[in-house]
mmCIF file of C-alpha atoms and ligand atoms in Angstrom:
data_model
loop_
_atom_site.group_PDB
_atom_site.id
_atom_site.type_symbol
_atom_site.label_atom_id
_atom_site.label_comp_id
_atom_site.label_asym_id
_atom_site.label_seq_id
_atom_site.Cartn_x
_atom_site.Cartn_y
_atom_site.Cartn_z
ATOM 1 C CA UNK A 1 57.232 9.853 52.949
ATOM 2 C CA UNK A 2 58.806 7.008 51.803
ATOM 3 C CA UNK A 3 58.624 5.560 48.155
ATOM 4 C CA UNK A 4 56.103 3.272 49.612
ATOM 5 C CA UNK A 5 53.786 4.643 51.050
ATOM 6 C CA UNK A 6 53.944 7.428 48.212
ATOM 7 C CA UNK A 7 52.744 4.183 45.653
ATOM 8 C CA UNK A 8 50.265 3.515 48.400
ATOM 9 C CA UNK A 9 48.650 6.379 48.790
ATOM 10 C CA UNK A 10 48.534 7.424 45.575
ATOM 11 C CA UNK A 11 47.785 3.695 44.404
ATOM 12 C CA UNK A 12 44.428 4.609 46.346
ATOM 13 C CA UNK A 13 44.183 8.244 44.871
ATOM 14 C CA UNK A 14 44.003 6.303 41.219
ATOM 15 C CA UNK A 15 41.413 3.518 42.558
ATOM 16 C CA UNK A 16 39.305 6.469 43.481
ATOM 17 C CA UNK A 17 39.605 8.268 41.169
ATOM 18 C CA UNK A 18 39.268 4.963 38.524
ATOM 19 C CA UNK A 19 36.332 4.881 41.180
ATOM 20 C CA UNK A 20 34.502 7.707 40.221
ATOM 21 C CA UNK A 21 35.338 7.406 37.085
ATOM 22 C CA UNK A 22 33.386 4.435 37.142
ATOM 23 C CA UNK A 23 30.568 5.677 38.490
ATOM 24 C CA UNK A 24 30.486 8.555 36.612
ATOM 25 C CA UNK A 25 30.150 6.636 33.308
ATOM 26 C CA UNK A 26 27.869 5.081 34.274
ATOM 27 C CA UNK A 27 25.576 7.656 35.591
ATOM 28 C CA UNK A 28 25.982 8.743 32.449
ATOM 29 C CA UNK A 29 25.357 5.962 30.445
ATOM 30 C CA UNK A 30 22.125 5.419 32.415
ATOM 31 C CA UNK A 31 21.439 9.087 32.090
ATOM 32 C CA UNK A 32 21.659 8.110 28.099
ATOM 33 C CA UNK A 33 19.993 5.105 28.005
ATOM 34 C CA UNK A 34 16.817 6.594 29.463
ATOM 35 C CA UNK A 35 16.967 9.715 27.250
ATOM 36 C CA UNK A 36 17.442 7.152 24.358
ATOM 37 C CA UNK A 37 14.514 5.234 26.368
ATOM 38 C CA UNK A 38 12.336 8.488 26.716
ATOM 39 C CA UNK A 39 13.246 9.230 22.923
ATOM 40 C CA UNK A 40 12.006 6.530 21.667
ATOM 41 C CA UNK A 41 8.730 6.435 23.560
ATOM 42 C CA UNK A 42 8.095 10.658 22.563
ATOM 43 C CA UNK A 43 9.725 10.008 19.571
ATOM 44 C CA UNK A 44 7.776 10.729 16.345
ATOM 45 C CA UNK A 45 6.854 6.993 14.529
ATOM 46 C CA UNK A 46 7.682 7.365 11.488
ATOM 47 C CA UNK A 47 5.826 5.870 8.573
ATOM 48 C CA UNK A 48 7.420 5.586 4.743
ATOM 49 C CA UNK A 49 4.620 5.279 2.159
ATOM 50 C CA UNK A 50 4.808 4.455 -1.488
ATOM 51 C CA UNK A 51 1.813 5.866 -3.289
ATOM 52 C CA UNK A 52 0.971 4.603 -7.322
ATOM 53 C CA UNK A 53 0.413 7.646 -9.105
ATOM 54 C CA UNK A 54 -1.881 10.558 -9.356
ATOM 55 C CA UNK A 55 -4.029 9.248 -12.622
ATOM 56 C CA UNK A 56 -7.244 9.776 -10.722
ATOM 57 C CA UNK A 57 -9.108 11.996 -8.879
ATOM 58 C CA UNK A 58 -9.687 8.844 -6.911
ATOM 59 C CA UNK A 59 -6.305 8.271 -6.123
ATOM 60 C CA UNK A 60 -5.361 12.129 -5.307
ATOM 61 C CA UNK A 61 -8.402 12.060 -2.934
ATOM 62 C CA UNK A 62 -6.732 9.002 -1.106
ATOM 63 C CA UNK A 63 -3.301 11.131 -1.230
ATOM 64 C CA UNK A 64 -4.905 13.782 0.514
ATOM 65 C CA UNK A 65 -6.280 11.560 3.057
ATOM 66 C CA UNK A 66 -3.322 9.847 4.099
ATOM 67 C CA UNK A 67 -1.623 13.255 4.240
ATOM 68 C CA UNK A 68 -3.458 14.871 6.297
ATOM 69 C CA UNK A 69 -3.904 11.874 8.911
ATOM 70 C CA UNK A 70 -0.472 11.327 9.035
ATOM 71 C CA UNK A 71 -0.348 14.792 10.429
ATOM 72 C CA UNK A 72 -2.977 14.758 12.977
ATOM 73 C CA UNK A 73 -1.665 12.044 14.079
ATOM 74 C CA UNK A 74 1.618 13.043 14.481
ATOM 75 C CA UNK A 75 3.302 10.769 12.137
ATOM 76 C CA UNK A 76 6.629 12.168 9.822
ATOM 77 C CA UNK A 77 5.558 10.419 6.723
ATOM 78 C CA UNK A 78 8.305 9.970 4.172
ATOM 79 C CA UNK A 79 5.789 9.791 0.896
ATOM 80 C CA UNK A 80 7.110 8.409 -2.363
ATOM 81 C CA UNK A 81 4.836 9.232 -5.910
ATOM 82 C CA UNK A 82 5.920 5.714 -7.819
ATOM 83 C CA UNK A 83 4.499 7.380 -11.215
ATOM 84 C CA UNK A 84 2.446 4.272 -12.561
ATOM 85 C CA UNK A 85 6.139 2.105 -12.035
ATOM 86 C CA UNK A 86 6.263 -1.634 -10.028
ATOM 87 C CA UNK A 87 10.418 -0.482 -9.542
ATOM 88 C CA UNK A 88 9.614 2.820 -8.218
ATOM 89 C CA UNK A 89 7.993 1.559 -5.558
ATOM 90 C CA UNK A 90 10.328 -1.071 -5.079
ATOM 91 C CA UNK A 91 13.461 1.871 -4.792
ATOM 92 C CA UNK A 92 11.374 3.173 -1.664
ATOM 93 C CA UNK A 93 10.793 0.350 0.520
ATOM 94 C CA UNK A 94 14.922 0.214 0.043
ATOM 95 C CA UNK A 95 15.128 3.156 0.724
ATOM 96 C CA UNK A 96 12.464 3.382 4.208
ATOM 97 C CA UNK A 97 14.722 0.170 5.051
ATOM 98 C CA UNK A 98 17.805 2.416 4.942
ATOM 99 C CA UNK A 99 15.791 4.802 6.659
ATOM 100 C CA UNK A 100 15.116 2.256 9.169
ATOM 101 C CA UNK A 101 11.572 3.976 9.343
ATOM 102 C CA UNK A 102 9.002 2.257 11.767
ATOM 103 C CA UNK A 103 6.373 1.217 9.361
ATOM 104 C CA UNK A 104 5.985 1.009 5.858
ATOM 105 C CA UNK A 105 2.869 1.429 3.970
ATOM 106 C CA UNK A 106 1.789 0.906 0.230
ATOM 107 C CA UNK A 107 -0.163 0.533 -2.407
ATOM 108 C CA UNK A 108 1.059 -2.278 -4.949
ATOM 109 C CA UNK A 109 -0.028 -1.098 -8.390
ATOM 110 C CA UNK A 110 0.012 -4.819 -9.697
ATOM 111 C CA UNK A 111 -0.745 -8.105 -7.217
ATOM 112 C CA UNK A 112 2.404 -9.870 -8.025
ATOM 113 C CA UNK A 113 6.129 -9.358 -7.996
ATOM 114 C CA UNK A 114 7.077 -8.238 -3.976
ATOM 115 C CA UNK A 115 8.238 -11.103 -1.934
ATOM 116 C CA UNK A 116 12.163 -10.025 -2.373
ATOM 117 C CA UNK A 117 11.771 -6.316 -0.919
ATOM 118 C CA UNK A 118 8.836 -7.832 1.688
ATOM 119 C CA UNK A 119 11.805 -10.532 2.881
ATOM 120 C CA UNK A 120 14.458 -7.464 2.890
ATOM 121 C CA UNK A 121 11.849 -5.423 5.620
ATOM 122 C CA UNK A 122 11.185 -8.247 8.108
ATOM 123 C CA UNK A 123 14.656 -9.168 8.000
ATOM 124 C CA UNK A 124 15.223 -5.587 8.990
ATOM 125 C CA UNK A 125 12.548 -5.924 11.494
ATOM 126 C CA UNK A 126 10.039 -3.276 10.336
ATOM 127 C CA UNK A 127 6.449 -4.262 9.514
ATOM 128 C CA UNK A 128 4.513 -3.615 6.096
ATOM 129 C CA UNK A 129 0.837 -3.025 5.965
ATOM 130 C CA UNK A 130 -0.857 -3.533 2.437
ATOM 131 C CA UNK A 131 -3.618 -0.442 1.983
ATOM 132 C CA UNK A 132 -5.970 -0.198 -1.119
ATOM 133 C CA UNK A 133 -4.542 -2.971 -3.574
ATOM 134 C CA UNK A 134 -4.080 -6.666 -2.925
ATOM 135 C CA UNK A 135 -1.237 -8.429 -3.327
ATOM 136 C CA UNK A 136 -0.479 -12.135 -4.735
ATOM 137 C CA UNK A 137 2.233 -14.084 -2.671
ATOM 138 C CA UNK A 138 3.065 -17.596 -1.062
ATOM 139 C CA UNK A 139 5.078 -17.340 1.681
ATOM 140 C CA UNK A 140 3.616 -16.123 4.969
ATOM 141 C CA UNK A 141 4.977 -13.645 7.497
ATOM 142 C CA UNK A 142 6.328 -11.261 4.714
ATOM 143 C CA UNK A 143 3.091 -8.597 5.655
ATOM 144 C CA UNK A 144 0.916 -7.626 8.893
ATOM 145 C CA UNK A 145 -2.357 -6.892 7.575
ATOM 146 C CA UNK A 146 -4.447 -5.475 4.442
ATOM 147 C CA UNK A 147 -6.743 -2.441 4.483
ATOM 148 C CA UNK A 148 -8.619 -1.166 1.585
ATOM 149 C CA UNK A 149 -12.085 -1.901 -1.009
ATOM 150 C CA UNK A 150 -13.385 -5.296 -1.228
ATOM 151 C CA UNK A 151 -12.610 -5.361 -5.349
ATOM 152 C CA UNK A 152 -14.635 -8.579 -5.469
ATOM 153 C CA UNK A 153 -17.791 -7.145 -4.250
ATOM 154 C CA UNK A 154 -18.075 -4.120 -6.518
ATOM 155 C CA UNK A 155 -17.815 -6.088 -9.345
ATOM 156 C CA UNK A 156 -20.617 -8.468 -8.244
ATOM 157 C CA UNK A 157 -22.638 -5.281 -7.232
ATOM 158 C CA UNK A 158 -21.606 -4.220 -10.858
ATOM 159 C CA UNK A 159 -23.272 -7.431 -11.693
ATOM 160 C CA UNK A 160 -26.531 -7.143 -9.680
ATOM 161 C CA UNK A 161 -27.402 -3.748 -10.963
ATOM 162 C CA UNK A 162 -27.185 -4.849 -14.499
ATOM 163 C CA UNK A 163 -29.883 -8.370 -14.137
ATOM 164 C CA UNK A 164 -32.313 -5.856 -12.259
ATOM 165 C CA UNK A 165 -32.012 -3.570 -15.165
ATOM 166 C CA UNK A 166 -32.598 -5.407 -17.950
ATOM 167 C CA UNK A 167 -34.103 -8.952 -16.622
ATOM 168 C CA UNK A 168 -35.917 -8.435 -13.178
ATOM 169 C CA UNK A 169 -36.842 -5.008 -14.347
ATOM 170 C CA UNK A 170 -37.961 -6.012 -17.903
ATOM 171 C CA UNK A 171 -40.257 -8.843 -17.412
ATOM 172 C CA UNK A 172 -40.902 -8.715 -21.484
ATOM 173 C CA UNK A 173 -37.170 -9.079 -22.624
ATOM 174 C CA UNK A 174 -36.410 -11.735 -19.665
ATOM 175 C CA UNK A 175 -39.805 -13.699 -21.695
ATOM 176 C CA UNK A 176 -37.771 -12.580 -25.110
ATOM 177 C CA UNK A 177 -34.446 -13.704 -23.025
ATOM 178 C CA UNK A 178 -33.425 -11.194 -25.466
ATOM 179 C CA UNK A 179 -29.133 -11.021 -25.739
ATOM 180 C CA UNK A 180 -27.707 -8.300 -22.913
ATOM 181 C CA UNK A 181 -24.596 -7.344 -24.608
ATOM 182 C CA UNK A 182 -21.474 -6.205 -22.753
ATOM 183 C CA UNK A 183 -18.583 -3.408 -23.248
ATOM 184 C CA UNK A 184 -16.232 -3.904 -20.005
ATOM 185 C CA UNK A 185 -13.459 -1.426 -19.442
ATOM 186 C CA UNK A 186 -10.928 -3.000 -16.885
ATOM 187 C CA UNK A 187 -7.966 -1.474 -14.931
ATOM 188 C CA UNK A 188 -5.016 -2.278 -14.487
ATOM 189 C CA UNK A 189 -4.021 -5.175 -15.602
ATOM 190 C CA UNK A 190 -2.683 -7.472 -13.125
ATOM 191 C CA UNK A 191 -3.854 -4.688 -10.770
ATOM 192 C CA UNK A 192 -6.313 -6.935 -8.343
ATOM 193 C CA UNK A 193 -9.012 -4.527 -7.906
ATOM 194 C CA UNK A 194 -8.919 -4.624 -12.149
ATOM 195 C CA UNK A 195 -9.171 -8.261 -11.023
ATOM 196 C CA UNK A 196 -11.650 -8.746 -8.262
ATOM 197 C CA UNK A 197 -13.708 -6.164 -10.664
ATOM 198 C CA UNK A 198 -13.489 -8.748 -13.005
ATOM 199 C CA UNK A 199 -13.970 -11.477 -11.714
ATOM 200 C CA UNK A 200 -17.117 -10.414 -9.078
ATOM 201 C CA UNK A 201 -18.783 -9.651 -12.426
ATOM 202 C CA UNK A 202 -18.082 -12.813 -13.804
ATOM 203 C CA UNK A 203 -19.027 -14.254 -10.594
ATOM 204 C CA UNK A 204 -22.842 -13.012 -10.703
ATOM 205 C CA UNK A 205 -23.386 -12.791 -14.581
ATOM 206 C CA UNK A 206 -22.349 -16.268 -14.736
ATOM 207 C CA UNK A 207 -26.223 -17.424 -13.498
ATOM 208 C CA UNK A 208 -27.879 -15.345 -17.243
ATOM 209 C CA UNK A 209 -26.162 -16.922 -20.030
ATOM 210 C CA UNK A 210 -28.433 -13.739 -21.237
ATOM 211 C CA UNK A 211 -26.295 -11.802 -20.973
ATOM 212 C CA UNK A 212 -22.569 -11.498 -22.571
ATOM 213 C CA UNK A 213 -19.756 -9.375 -22.225
ATOM 214 C CA UNK A 214 -18.716 -9.538 -26.372
ATOM 215 C CA UNK A 215 -15.496 -7.060 -25.747
ATOM 216 C CA UNK A 216 -13.306 -6.355 -22.731
ATOM 217 C CA UNK A 217 -10.038 -4.001 -22.764
ATOM 218 C CA UNK A 218 -7.530 -2.326 -20.243
ATOM 219 C CA UNK A 219 -7.591 1.189 -20.096
ATOM 220 C CA UNK A 220 -5.599 1.281 -17.119
ATOM 221 C CA UNK A 221 -8.021 3.581 -14.913
ATOM 222 C CA UNK A 222 -6.909 6.663 -16.931
ATOM 223 C CA UNK A 223 -9.563 9.585 -18.841
ATOM 224 C CA UNK A 224 -7.990 9.715 -21.632
ATOM 225 C CA UNK A 225 -7.390 5.753 -22.551
ATOM 226 C CA UNK A 226 -11.267 5.187 -21.969
ATOM 227 C CA UNK A 227 -11.690 7.924 -24.504
ATOM 228 C CA UNK A 228 -9.370 6.357 -26.990
ATOM 229 C CA UNK A 229 -10.956 2.993 -26.991
ATOM 230 C CA UNK A 230 -14.555 4.063 -27.227
ATOM 231 C CA UNK A 231 -13.746 6.251 -30.117
ATOM 232 C CA UNK A 232 -11.908 3.638 -31.806
ATOM 233 C CA UNK A 233 -14.672 1.467 -30.574
ATOM 234 C CA UNK A 234 -17.596 3.293 -31.591
ATOM 235 C CA UNK A 235 -19.719 1.069 -34.187
ATOM 236 C CA UNK A 236 -19.475 -1.778 -31.154
ATOM 237 C CA UNK A 237 -20.447 1.174 -28.881
ATOM 238 C CA UNK A 238 -23.553 1.655 -31.147
ATOM 239 C CA UNK A 239 -24.885 -1.822 -30.601
ATOM 240 C CA UNK A 240 -24.773 -2.684 -27.214
ATOM 241 C CA UNK A 241 -26.181 -3.426 -24.436
ATOM 242 C CA UNK A 242 -24.049 -1.855 -21.623
ATOM 243 C CA UNK A 243 -21.479 -0.430 -20.563
ATOM 244 C CA UNK A 244 -19.473 -2.027 -17.375
ATOM 245 C CA UNK A 245 -16.720 0.335 -16.755
ATOM 246 C CA UNK A 246 -13.659 -0.825 -14.214
ATOM 247 C CA UNK A 247 -13.105 3.635 -12.750
ATOM 248 C CA UNK A 248 -14.562 7.098 -13.592
ATOM 249 C CA UNK A 249 -12.034 8.565 -14.576
ATOM 250 C CA UNK A 250 -12.378 6.132 -17.589
ATOM 251 C CA UNK A 251 -16.226 6.199 -17.451
ATOM 252 C CA UNK A 252 -15.670 9.716 -17.907
ATOM 253 C CA UNK A 253 -13.188 9.575 -21.321
ATOM 254 C CA UNK A 254 -16.336 7.057 -22.918
ATOM 255 C CA UNK A 255 -18.948 9.339 -22.648
ATOM 256 C CA UNK A 256 -16.900 12.186 -24.071
ATOM 257 C CA UNK A 257 -16.398 9.927 -27.297
ATOM 258 C CA UNK A 258 -20.307 9.327 -27.092
ATOM 259 C CA UNK A 259 -21.643 12.289 -27.154
ATOM 260 C CA UNK A 260 -19.291 13.364 -29.593
ATOM 261 C CA UNK A 261 -21.169 10.274 -31.901
ATOM 262 C CA UNK A 262 -24.490 10.969 -30.892
ATOM 263 C CA UNK A 263 -24.700 8.569 -28.367
ATOM 264 C CA UNK A 264 -26.884 9.190 -24.801
ATOM 265 C CA UNK A 265 -25.168 8.226 -22.439
ATOM 266 C CA UNK A 266 -27.450 6.120 -20.063
ATOM 267 C CA UNK A 267 -30.607 6.348 -22.481
ATOM 268 C CA UNK A 268 -28.864 4.870 -25.544
ATOM 269 C CA UNK A 269 -26.293 2.265 -23.955
ATOM 270 C CA UNK A 270 -26.760 1.881 -19.906
ATOM 271 C CA UNK A 271 -23.161 2.539 -17.448
ATOM 272 C CA UNK A 272 -22.207 1.155 -14.962
ATOM 273 C CA UNK A 273 -19.124 2.593 -13.331
ATOM 274 C CA UNK A 274 -16.886 2.458 -10.526
ATOM 275 C CA UNK A 275 -15.110 5.384 -7.510
ATOM 276 C CA UNK A 276 -18.343 7.886 -6.853
ATOM 277 C CA UNK A 277 -16.318 10.778 -7.394
ATOM 278 C CA UNK A 278 -18.201 13.369 -7.984
ATOM 279 C CA UNK A 279 -18.483 13.774 -11.378
ATOM 280 C CA UNK A 280 -19.770 10.380 -11.602
ATOM 281 C CA UNK A 281 -22.237 10.880 -8.854
ATOM 282 C CA UNK A 282 -23.434 14.708 -10.888
ATOM 283 C CA UNK A 283 -23.698 12.029 -14.413
ATOM 284 C CA UNK A 284 -26.071 9.629 -12.206
ATOM 285 C CA UNK A 285 -28.189 12.816 -11.449
ATOM 286 C CA UNK A 286 -27.979 13.868 -15.220
ATOM 287 C CA UNK A 287 -29.419 10.358 -16.037
ATOM 288 C CA UNK A 288 -25.677 10.058 -18.007
ATOM 289 C CA UNK A 289 -25.118 6.992 -15.774
ATOM 290 C CA UNK A 290 -27.184 4.585 -14.706
ATOM 291 C CA UNK A 291 -25.324 2.976 -12.157
ATOM 292 C CA UNK A 292 -21.997 4.336 -9.569
ATOM 293 C CA UNK A 293 -20.970 1.780 -6.826
ATOM 294 C CA UNK A 294 -18.559 3.492 -4.199
ATOM 295 C CA UNK A 295 -15.013 2.878 -3.835
ATOM 296 C CA UNK A 296 -14.128 4.572 -0.236
ATOM 297 C CA UNK A 297 -10.779 6.268 -0.896
ATOM 298 C CA UNK A 298 -10.326 8.016 2.870
ATOM 299 C CA UNK A 299 -9.062 5.863 4.010
ATOM 300 C CA UNK A 300 -5.922 8.208 5.627
ATOM 301 C CA UNK A 301 -6.821 7.556 9.378
ATOM 302 C CA UNK A 302 -7.819 3.806 9.579
ATOM 303 C CA UNK A 303 -4.076 3.545 7.651
ATOM 304 C CA UNK A 304 -2.066 5.183 10.716
ATOM 305 C CA UNK A 305 -4.375 4.072 13.077
ATOM 306 C CA UNK A 306 -3.004 0.634 11.857
ATOM 307 C CA UNK A 307 0.943 1.867 12.092
ATOM 308 C CA UNK A 308 0.303 3.155 14.943
ATOM 309 C CA UNK A 309 -0.467 -0.141 16.516
ATOM 310 C CA UNK A 310 1.869 -2.025 14.363
ATOM 311 C CA UNK A 311 4.796 0.123 15.627
ATOM 312 C CA UNK A 312 3.467 -0.455 19.286
ATOM 313 C CA UNK A 313 4.437 -4.026 18.702
ATOM 314 C CA UNK A 314 1.014 -5.061 18.598
ATOM 315 C CA UNK A 315 -1.295 -7.327 15.636
ATOM 316 C CA UNK A 316 -3.948 -6.311 13.741
ATOM 317 C CA UNK A 317 -6.010 -7.638 11.194
ATOM 318 C CA UNK A 318 -5.514 -9.841 8.314
ATOM 319 C CA UNK A 319 -7.576 -7.928 6.346
ATOM 320 C CA UNK A 320 -10.229 -4.635 6.738
ATOM 321 C CA UNK A 321 -12.439 -4.071 4.014
ATOM 322 C CA UNK A 322 -13.813 -0.490 3.892
ATOM 323 C CA UNK A 323 -17.333 0.349 3.965
ATOM 324 C CA UNK A 324 -19.012 0.893 0.610
ATOM 325 C CA UNK A 325 -21.880 1.854 -1.634
ATOM 326 C CA UNK A 326 -23.930 1.357 -4.762
ATOM 327 C CA UNK A 327 -26.018 4.592 -5.958
ATOM 328 C CA UNK A 328 -28.348 3.327 -9.070
ATOM 329 C CA UNK A 329 -31.075 5.242 -11.003
ATOM 330 C CA UNK A 330 -33.683 3.271 -8.696
ATOM 331 C CA UNK A 331 -32.897 5.144 -5.620
ATOM 332 C CA UNK A 332 -35.837 7.465 -4.517
ATOM 333 C CA UNK A 333 -33.239 10.799 -3.342
ATOM 334 C CA UNK A 334 -29.704 11.402 -5.935
ATOM 335 C CA UNK A 335 -29.573 14.391 -4.221
ATOM 336 C CA UNK A 336 -29.618 13.151 -1.031
ATOM 337 C CA UNK A 337 -25.904 11.851 -1.803
ATOM 338 C CA UNK A 338 -23.255 13.795 0.602
ATOM 339 C CA UNK A 339 -20.702 16.068 -2.100
ATOM 340 C CA UNK A 340 -17.688 13.379 -2.518
ATOM 341 C CA UNK A 341 -14.488 15.036 -1.803
ATOM 342 C CA UNK A 342 -13.197 14.353 -4.897
HETATM 343 O O1 GYE B 401 -10.735 2.464 -8.731
HETATM 344 C C1 GYE B 401 -8.645 3.664 -9.389
HETATM 345 C C2 GYE B 401 -7.607 4.349 -9.296
HETATM 346 O O2 GYE B 401 -6.775 1.022 -7.212
HETATM 347 C C3 GYE B 401 -9.039 0.912 -6.022
HETATM 348 O O3 GYE B 401 -7.392 2.938 -8.697
HETATM 349 C C4 GYE B 401 -8.224 1.741 -7.077
HETATM 350 C C5 GYE B 401 -8.567 2.183 -8.093
HETATM 351 C C6 GYE B 401 -9.891 3.174 -8.252
HETATM 352 O O4 GYE B 401 -6.838 4.531 -10.452
HETATM 353 O O5 GYE B 401 -9.966 5.664 -9.694
#
């Protein structure tokens, strides 16, 4: 065989070989791509969640609800407990971005200071769901939506009960236009829920000049601080008509201090509290608390439903407020209140 023929034959052989390799490569790429496509559809959704801590029974129930819902939805949950520090939340969100989770959800411990890390999530193409507490942000497009409590309405409900208790229910006091002195224990300074509960309460009592807030101080949603403040201010508590406490944990601390001082909670002084954990419902039934405003912690399923919709590229409602009730001493059947689970 002369060299040319040999070359021609060998050249054809090389062409056939090259074409074969090209086809095999193409097929394997297609296989890889379809596998990748398939896996992305079947791949488990990954949600990064930053929780603020475990400061109250309400918070622990909220965490249980989120973890249980992720499990029932088959979602891989990367969960971080920030131990009450915003900087830990920002670190956790950055780690979720680096891990390239599908969705980020978090409870902003305070309303401000989130712009930079939310810009980083947006630039990484990861949708962010805000839950429980709200953020104060001017720039649009940095989060997809909010689900949680309506703290303003909770504050209004506290004010409405106080008006009913002292003015509508006591015409003589209304006629005498006696002053109603209120001692307020607020939640974490700078948190949207403390701001909302304070502002909603003030919006209602603004129409009743008889009602005056004579002391307002933050107990940071903690039972220990509620107790400490009540101990320190016990002389004030001897003369106020009502205590408005932004959560049950602080209320339980206040009740401990009142009892130590021989003051009958719910009788010598009216007590209004928010969360509706089992201990405060039990206190309402014993007459040690006069009004319990529910703040629903069981938002896990709704959070995961919204996360799935975000991961599938759907838009979600900008704000979803969860349904919440008010329980008072005027209710007919306090024993009918279902077990709270927290
Ligand atoms: O009322 C309190 C918790 O953000 C609504 O935080 C939540 C509040 C809740 O510590 O118990």
